Amino acid sequence: NLEKVIDCNCSMCMKKGFLHLIVEPEQFRLLSQPTAVTLYQFNTKTAKHYFCPVCGIHSYYIPRSHPDKIDVNVRCLEGVDLQGLTIQPFNGREWEQNRHTLEE
């Protein structure tokens, strides 16, 4: 269900080109071995960013805003027509003031 795809304008998401889709863990299936991705953490180390150490693509992470969920990069999903999506902007540059909007 791609109803709530989010485009965050924080420096990290902008540079990665990450389009967010937050899902329940049971809705997520990693098609490669868990050892095929590398973990990156910064600042509070609450969020867990996973990426391919070979190509550098950031495919998913455990977000600080929803530590019990998985945030998938929609650009990494096969067969998704990005032009057909309704993408909601999120002001991640001011995350502390706006994080409550992610919970709606």
C-alpha positions as YAML, in Angstrom:
chain: A
units: angstrom
residues:
- id: 1
  name: ASN
  ca: [0.00, 0.00, 0.00]
- id: 2
  name: LEU
  ca: [1.77, 3.14, -1.23]
- id: 3
  name: GLU
  ca: [-0.70, 5.70, 0.08]
- id: 4
  name: LYS
  ca: [1.65, 7.57, 2.42]
- id: 5
  name: VAL
  ca: [4.96, 8.09, 0.64]
- id: 6
  name: ILE
  ca: [6.98, 10.89, 2.20]
- id: 7
  name: ASP
  ca: [9.71, 13.07, 0.68]
- id: 8
  name: CYS
  ca: [11.85, 14.53, 3.48]
- id: 9
  name: ASN
  ca: [13.97, 17.61, 2.80]
- id: 10
  name: CYS
  ca: [16.64, 16.97, 5.45]
- id: 11
  name: SER
  ca: [20.20, 16.93, 4.13]
- id: 12
  name: MET
  ca: [20.59, 13.18, 4.53]
- id: 13
  name: CYS
  ca: [17.36, 12.18, 2.75]
- id: 14
  name: MET
  ca: [17.89, 14.73, -0.01]
- id: 15
  name: LYS
  ca: [21.38, 13.45, -0.76]
- id: 16
  name: LYS
  ca: [20.26, 9.80, -0.68]
- id: 17
  name: GLY
  ca: [17.09, 10.44, -2.71]
- id: 18
  name: PHE
  ca: [15.12, 8.48, -0.10]
- id: 19
  name: LEU
  ca: [11.35, 8.30, -0.57]
- id: 20
  name: HIS
  ca: [9.87, 7.04, 2.70]
- id: 21
  name: LEU
  ca: [7.26, 4.35, 3.22]
- id: 22
  name: ILE
  ca: [6.95, 3.37, 6.90]
- id: 23
  name: VAL
  ca: [5.67, -0.18, 7.34]
- id: 24
  name: GLU
  ca: [5.13, -2.73, 10.08]
- id: 25
  name: PRO
  ca: [7.99, -5.25, 10.39]
- id: 26
  name: GLU
  ca: [5.71, -8.07, 9.22]
- id: 27
  name: GLN
  ca: [5.10, -6.14, 5.97]
- id: 28
  name: PHE
  ca: [8.82, -6.05, 5.20]
- id: 29
  name: ARG
  ca: [10.82, -8.79, 3.50]
- id: 30
  name: LEU
  ca: [14.51, -8.38, 2.74]
- id: 31
  name: LEU
  ca: [15.26, -10.30, -0.45]
- id: 32
  name: SER
  ca: [18.98, -10.67, 0.26]
- id: 33
  name: GLN
  ca: [20.80, -12.03, 3.26]
- id: 34
  name: PRO
  ca: [20.90, -9.63, 6.26]
- id: 35
  name: THR
  ca: [24.70, -9.78, 6.03]
- id: 36
  name: ALA
  ca: [24.45, -8.20, 2.56]
- id: 37
  name: VAL
  ca: [23.71, -4.77, 4.08]
- id: 38
  name: THR
  ca: [25.79, -2.53, 6.31]
- id: 39
  name: LEU
  ca: [24.55, -0.50, 9.27]
- id: 40
  name: TYR
  ca: [25.19, 3.24, 9.57]
- id: 41
  name: GLN
  ca: [24.24, 5.30, 12.63]
- id: 42
  name: PHE
  ca: [24.90, 8.91, 13.60]
- id: 43
  name: ASN
  ca: [24.04, 11.52, 16.23]
- id: 44
  name: THR
  ca: [21.73, 9.82, 18.79]
- id: 45
  name: LYS
  ca: [22.27, 6.42, 17.12]
- id: 46
  name: THR
  ca: [18.55, 5.72, 17.51]
- id: 47
  name: ALA
  ca: [17.90, 5.33, 13.79]
- id: 48
  name: LYS
  ca: [19.52, 2.37, 12.07]
- id: 49
  name: HIS
  ca: [20.30, 3.06, 8.40]
- id: 50
  name: TYR
  ca: [21.02, 0.03, 6.23]
- id: 51
  name: PHE
  ca: [22.76, 0.24, 2.87]
- id: 52
  name: CYS
  ca: [24.52, -1.96, 0.34]
- id: 53
  name: PRO
  ca: [28.30, -1.81, 0.91]
- id: 54
  name: VAL
  ca: [28.88, -2.65, -2.77]
- id: 55
  name: CYS
  ca: [26.72, -0.04, -4.56]
- id: 56
  name: GLY
  ca: [25.95, 2.33, -1.67]
- id: 57
  name: ILE
  ca: [22.16, 2.31, -2.12]
- id: 58
  name: HIS
  ca: [20.22, 3.04, 1.08]
- id: 59
  name: SER
  ca: [17.26, 0.70, 0.86]
- id: 60
  name: TYR
  ca: [15.69, 0.85, 4.33]
- id: 61
  name: TYR
  ca: [16.15, 1.89, 7.94]
- id: 62
  name: ILE
  ca: [14.65, 1.79, 11.40]
- id: 63
  name: PRO
  ca: [13.54, 5.41, 11.92]
- id: 64
  name: ARG
  ca: [13.96, 7.49, 15.05]
- id: 65
  name: SER
  ca: [10.34, 8.61, 14.71]
- id: 66
  name: HIS
  ca: [9.02, 5.01, 14.57]
- id: 67
  name: PRO
  ca: [11.62, 2.67, 16.15]
- id: 68
  name: ASP
  ca: [9.16, -0.24, 16.04]
- id: 69
  name: LYS
  ca: [8.68, 0.03, 12.26]
- id: 70
  name: ILE
  ca: [10.74, -0.14, 9.08]
- id: 71
  name: ASP
  ca: [11.11, 2.76, 6.65]
- id: 72
  name: VAL
  ca: [11.56, 1.51, 3.09]
- id: 73
  name: ASN
  ca: [13.02, 3.56, 0.27]
- id: 74
  name: VAL
  ca: [10.24, 3.38, -2.33]
- id: 75
  name: ARG
  ca: [12.83, 3.92, -5.05]
- id: 76
  name: CYS
  ca: [14.19, 0.45, -4.19]
- id: 77
  name: LEU
  ca: [10.86, -1.32, -4.75]
- id: 78
  name: GLU
  ca: [10.52, -3.07, -8.09]
- id: 79
  name: GLY
  ca: [7.60, -2.22, -10.34]
- id: 80
  name: VAL
  ca: [6.62, 1.06, -8.67]
- id: 81
  name: ASP
  ca: [5.61, 3.91, -10.98]
- id: 82
  name: LEU
  ca: [6.91, 6.95, -9.10]
- id: 83
  name: GLN
  ca: [4.97, 9.27, -11.42]
- id: 84
  name: GLY
  ca: [1.70, 7.69, -10.27]
- id: 85
  name: LEU
  ca: [2.34, 8.25, -6.55]
- id: 86
  name: THR
  ca: [1.02, 11.04, -4.37]
- id: 87
  name: ILE
  ca: [4.13, 12.08, -2.47]
- id: 88
  name: GLN
  ca: [3.77, 14.10, 0.72]
- id: 89
  name: PRO
  ca: [6.51, 16.62, 1.52]
- id: 90
  name: PHE
  ca: [7.98, 16.63, 5.03]
- id: 91
  name: ASN
  ca: [10.11, 19.43, 6.50]
- id: 92
  name: GLY
  ca: [12.86, 17.29, 8.00]
- id: 93
  name: ARG
  ca: [15.23, 20.25, 8.18]
- id: 94
  name: GLU
  ca: [13.17, 21.23, 11.23]
- id: 95
  name: TRP
  ca: [12.56, 17.66, 12.42]
- id: 96
  name: GLU
  ca: [12.03, 18.44, 16.10]
- id: 97
  name: GLN
  ca: [9.23, 20.91, 15.33]
- id: 98
  name: ASN
  ca: [7.58, 18.70, 12.70]
- id: 99
  name: ARG
  ca: [8.04, 15.09, 13.85]
- id: 100
  name: HIS
  ca: [4.50, 14.98, 15.27]
- id: 101
  name: THR
  ca: [3.14, 15.21, 11.70]
- id: 102
  name: LEU
  ca: [4.73, 11.81, 10.93]
- id: 103
  name: GLU
  ca: [2.49, 10.20, 13.54]
- id: 104
  name: GLU
  ca: [-0.76, 11.37, 11.94]
...
